[in-house]
Amino acid sequence: MGALGDKLRETREGKGLSLEQVEEVTHIRRAFLQALEEERFDALPGEVYVKGFLRNYARFLNLNPEEVMAAYNASSHSAMGAGIPH
């Protein structure tokens, strides 16, 4: 797991919440929540869903959604290598 996934999991566990409890409130399937925490973004339906799920999960955990998105963007770009030149 990476830093972003660890942060999500540690925050959730620190609040004493199970994935099932988060699923019930956020309506994000447990399998998708687990994929977010394990940074298995390819297991999610698509980029738009990844970003939406991350924002909603961050808000639920009282994390700054913009910081979570910045961490996601940094990790996804590093995972893709150099990316597309501008």
Coordinates of N, CA and C in Angstrom, one line a residue:
M1 N 0.8 -1.2 0.0 CA 0.0 0.0 0.0 C 0.9 1.2 0.0
G2 N 0.3 2.3 -0.5 CA 1.0 3.6 -0.5 C 0.6 4.5 0.6
A3 N 1.1 5.7 0.6 CA 0.9 6.7 1.7 C -0.6 7.1 1.7
L4 N -1.2 7.3 0.5 CA -2.6 7.7 0.5 C -3.5 6.6 1.1
G5 N -3.4 5.4 0.6 CA -4.2 4.3 1.1 C -4.0 4.1 2.6
D6 N -2.7 4.2 3.1 CA -2.5 4.0 4.5 C -3.2 5.1 5.3
K7 N -3.2 6.3 4.8 CA -3.8 7.5 5.5 C -5.3 7.2 5.6
L8 N -5.9 6.7 4.5 CA -7.4 6.5 4.5 C -7.7 5.4 5.6
R9 N -7.0 4.3 5.5 CA -7.2 3.1 6.4 C -6.9 3.5 7.8
E10 N -5.8 4.2 8.1 CA -5.5 4.6 9.5 C -6.5 5.5 10.1
T11 N -7.0 6.5 9.2 CA -8.0 7.4 9.7 C -9.3 6.7 10.0
R12 N -9.7 5.8 9.1 CA -10.9 5.0 9.4 C -10.8 4.2 10.6
E13 N -9.7 3.4 10.8 CA -9.5 2.6 11.9 C -9.4 3.4 13.2
G14 N -8.8 4.6 13.1 CA -8.6 5.5 14.3 C -10.0 5.9 14.8
K15 N -11.0 6.0 13.9 CA -12.3 6.4 14.3 C -13.1 5.1 14.7
G16 N -12.5 4.0 14.7 CA -13.2 2.7 15.1 C -14.3 2.3 14.1
L17 N -14.1 2.6 12.8 CA -15.1 2.2 11.8 C -14.6 1.0 11.0
S18 N -15.6 0.2 10.7 CA -15.3 -0.9 9.8 C -15.7 -0.5 8.4
L19 N -15.2 -1.2 7.4 CA -15.6 -0.9 6.0 C -17.1 -1.0 5.8
E20 N -17.7 -1.9 6.5 CA -19.2 -2.1 6.4 C -19.9 -0.9 6.9
Q21 N -19.4 -0.3 8.0 CA -20.1 0.9 8.5 C -19.9 2.1 7.5
V22 N -18.7 2.2 6.9 CA -18.5 3.3 6.0 C -19.3 3.1 4.7
E23 N -19.4 1.9 4.3 CA -20.3 1.6 3.1 C -21.7 2.0 3.4
E24 N -22.2 1.7 4.6 CA -23.6 2.0 4.9 C -23.9 3.5 4.8
V25 N -22.9 4.3 5.3 CA -23.1 5.8 5.3 C -22.8 6.4 3.9
T26 N -21.7 6.0 3.3 CA -21.3 6.7 2.1 C -21.9 6.1 0.8
H27 N -22.5 4.9 0.9 CA -23.0 4.2 -0.2 C -22.0 3.8 -1.3
I28 N -20.7 3.8 -0.8 CA -19.6 3.3 -1.7 C -19.4 1.8 -1.3
R29 N -19.5 0.9 -2.3 CA -19.3 -0.5 -2.0 C -18.1 -0.8 -1.2
R30 N -18.2 -1.8 -0.3 CA -17.0 -2.1 0.5 C -15.8 -2.5 -0.3
A31 N -16.0 -3.3 -1.4 CA -14.9 -3.7 -2.3 C -14.2 -2.5 -2.9
F32 N -15.0 -1.4 -3.2 CA -14.4 -0.2 -3.7 C -13.6 0.6 -2.6
L33 N -14.1 0.6 -1.4 CA -13.4 1.2 -0.3 C -12.1 0.5 0.0
Q34 N -12.2 -0.8 -0.1 CA -10.9 -1.6 0.2 C -9.9 -1.3 -1.0
A35 N -10.4 -1.2 -2.2 CA -9.5 -0.9 -3.3 C -8.9 0.4 -3.1
L36 N -9.6 1.4 -2.6 CA -9.0 2.8 -2.4 C -7.9 2.7 -1.3
E37 N -8.2 1.9 -0.3 CA -7.2 1.8 0.8 C -6.0 1.1 0.4
E38 N -6.1 0.2 -0.6 CA -5.0 -0.6 -1.1 C -4.4 0.0 -2.3
E39 N -4.9 1.2 -2.7 CA -4.5 1.9 -3.9 C -4.5 1.0 -5.2
R40 N -5.5 0.2 -5.3 CA -5.8 -0.6 -6.4 C -6.8 0.1 -7.3
F41 N -6.4 1.3 -7.8 CA -7.3 2.1 -8.5 C -7.9 1.5 -9.8
D42 N -7.1 0.5 -10.4 CA -7.5 -0.2 -11.6 C -8.7 -1.1 -11.3
A43 N -9.0 -1.4 -10.0 CA -10.1 -2.2 -9.7 C -11.4 -1.5 -9.6
L44 N -11.4 -0.2 -9.8 CA -12.5 0.7 -9.8 C -13.0 0.9 -11.2
P45 N -14.3 1.3 -11.3 CA -14.9 1.4 -12.7 C -14.3 2.4 -13.6
G46 N -13.6 3.4 -13.1 CA -12.9 4.4 -14.0 C -12.4 5.6 -13.2
E47 N -11.7 6.4 -13.9 CA -11.0 7.6 -13.3 C -12.1 8.5 -12.6
V48 N -13.2 8.8 -13.2 CA -14.2 9.6 -12.6 C -14.7 9.1 -11.3
Y49 N -14.9 7.7 -11.3 CA -15.3 7.1 -10.0 C -14.3 7.2 -9.0
V50 N -13.0 6.9 -9.3 CA -11.9 7.0 -8.4 C -11.9 8.4 -7.7
K51 N -12.0 9.4 -8.5 CA -11.9 10.8 -7.9 C -13.2 11.1 -7.1
G52 N -14.3 10.7 -7.5 CA -15.5 10.9 -6.7 C -15.5 10.1 -5.4
F53 N -15.1 8.9 -5.5 CA -15.1 8.0 -4.3 C -14.0 8.6 -3.3
L54 N -12.9 9.0 -3.8 CA -11.9 9.6 -2.9 C -12.4 10.9 -2.2
R55 N -13.0 11.7 -3.0 CA -13.5 13.0 -2.4 C -14.6 12.7 -1.3
N56 N -15.5 11.8 -1.6 CA -16.5 11.4 -0.7 C -16.0 10.7 0.6
Y57 N -15.0 9.8 0.3 CA -14.4 9.1 1.5 C -13.6 10.1 2.3
A58 N -12.9 11.0 1.7 CA -12.1 12.0 2.5 C -13.1 12.9 3.3
R59 N -14.2 13.4 2.7 CA -15.1 14.2 3.5 C -15.7 13.4 4.6
F60 N -16.1 12.1 4.4 CA -16.6 11.3 5.5 C -15.6 11.2 6.6
L61 N -14.3 11.0 6.3 CA -13.3 10.8 7.3 C -12.8 12.1 7.9
N62 N -13.4 13.3 7.5 CA -13.0 14.6 7.9 C -11.5 14.9 7.5
L63 N -11.1 14.4 6.3 CA -9.8 14.7 5.8 C -10.1 15.8 4.7
N64 N -9.1 16.6 4.4 CA -9.2 17.6 3.4 C -9.2 17.0 2.0
P65 N -10.4 17.1 1.3 CA -10.5 16.5 0.0 C -9.5 16.9 -1.0
E66 N -9.1 18.2 -0.9 CA -8.1 18.7 -1.9 C -6.7 18.1 -1.6
E67 N -6.4 17.9 -0.3 CA -5.1 17.2 0.0 C -5.1 15.8 -0.5
V68 N -6.2 15.1 -0.3 CA -6.4 13.7 -0.7 C -6.2 13.6 -2.3
M69 N -6.9 14.6 -3.0 CA -6.8 14.6 -4.4 C -5.4 14.9 -4.9
A70 N -4.7 15.8 -4.2 CA -3.3 16.1 -4.6 C -2.5 14.8 -4.4
A71 N -2.7 14.1 -3.3 CA -1.9 12.9 -3.1 C -2.2 11.8 -4.1
Y72 N -3.5 11.7 -4.5 CA -3.9 10.8 -5.6 C -3.2 11.2 -6.9
N73 N -3.3 12.4 -7.3 CA -2.7 12.9 -8.5 C -1.2 12.6 -8.5
A74 N -0.5 12.9 -7.4 CA 0.9 12.7 -7.3 C 1.2 11.2 -7.5
S75 N 0.4 10.3 -6.8 CA 0.7 8.9 -6.9 C 0.3 8.3 -8.2
S76 N -0.7 8.8 -8.8 CA -1.1 8.2 -10.1 C -0.2 8.6 -11.2
H77 N 0.4 9.9 -11.1 CA 1.3 10.3 -12.1 C 2.6 9.6 -12.0
S78 N 3.1 9.3 -10.8 CA 4.3 8.6 -10.6 C 4.2 7.2 -11.0
A79 N 2.9 6.6 -10.8 CA 2.7 5.2 -11.2 C 2.7 5.1 -12.7
M80 N 2.4 6.2 -13.4 CA 2.3 6.1 -14.9 C 3.7 6.5 -15.5
G81 N 4.7 6.8 -14.7 CA 6.0 7.2 -15.2 C 6.0 8.6 -15.6
A82 N 6.6 9.0 -16.6 CA 6.8 10.4 -17.0 C 5.5 11.0 -17.5
G83 N 4.6 10.2 -17.9 CA 3.3 10.8 -18.4 C 3.4 11.4 -19.8
I84 N 2.4 12.1 -20.2 CA 2.4 12.7 -21.5 C 3.1 14.1 -21.4
P85 N 4.0 14.3 -22.2 CA 4.7 15.6 -22.2 C 3.8 16.8 -22.6
H86 N 3.9 17.9 -22.0 CA 3.1 19.1 -22.3 C 3.7 19.9 -23.4

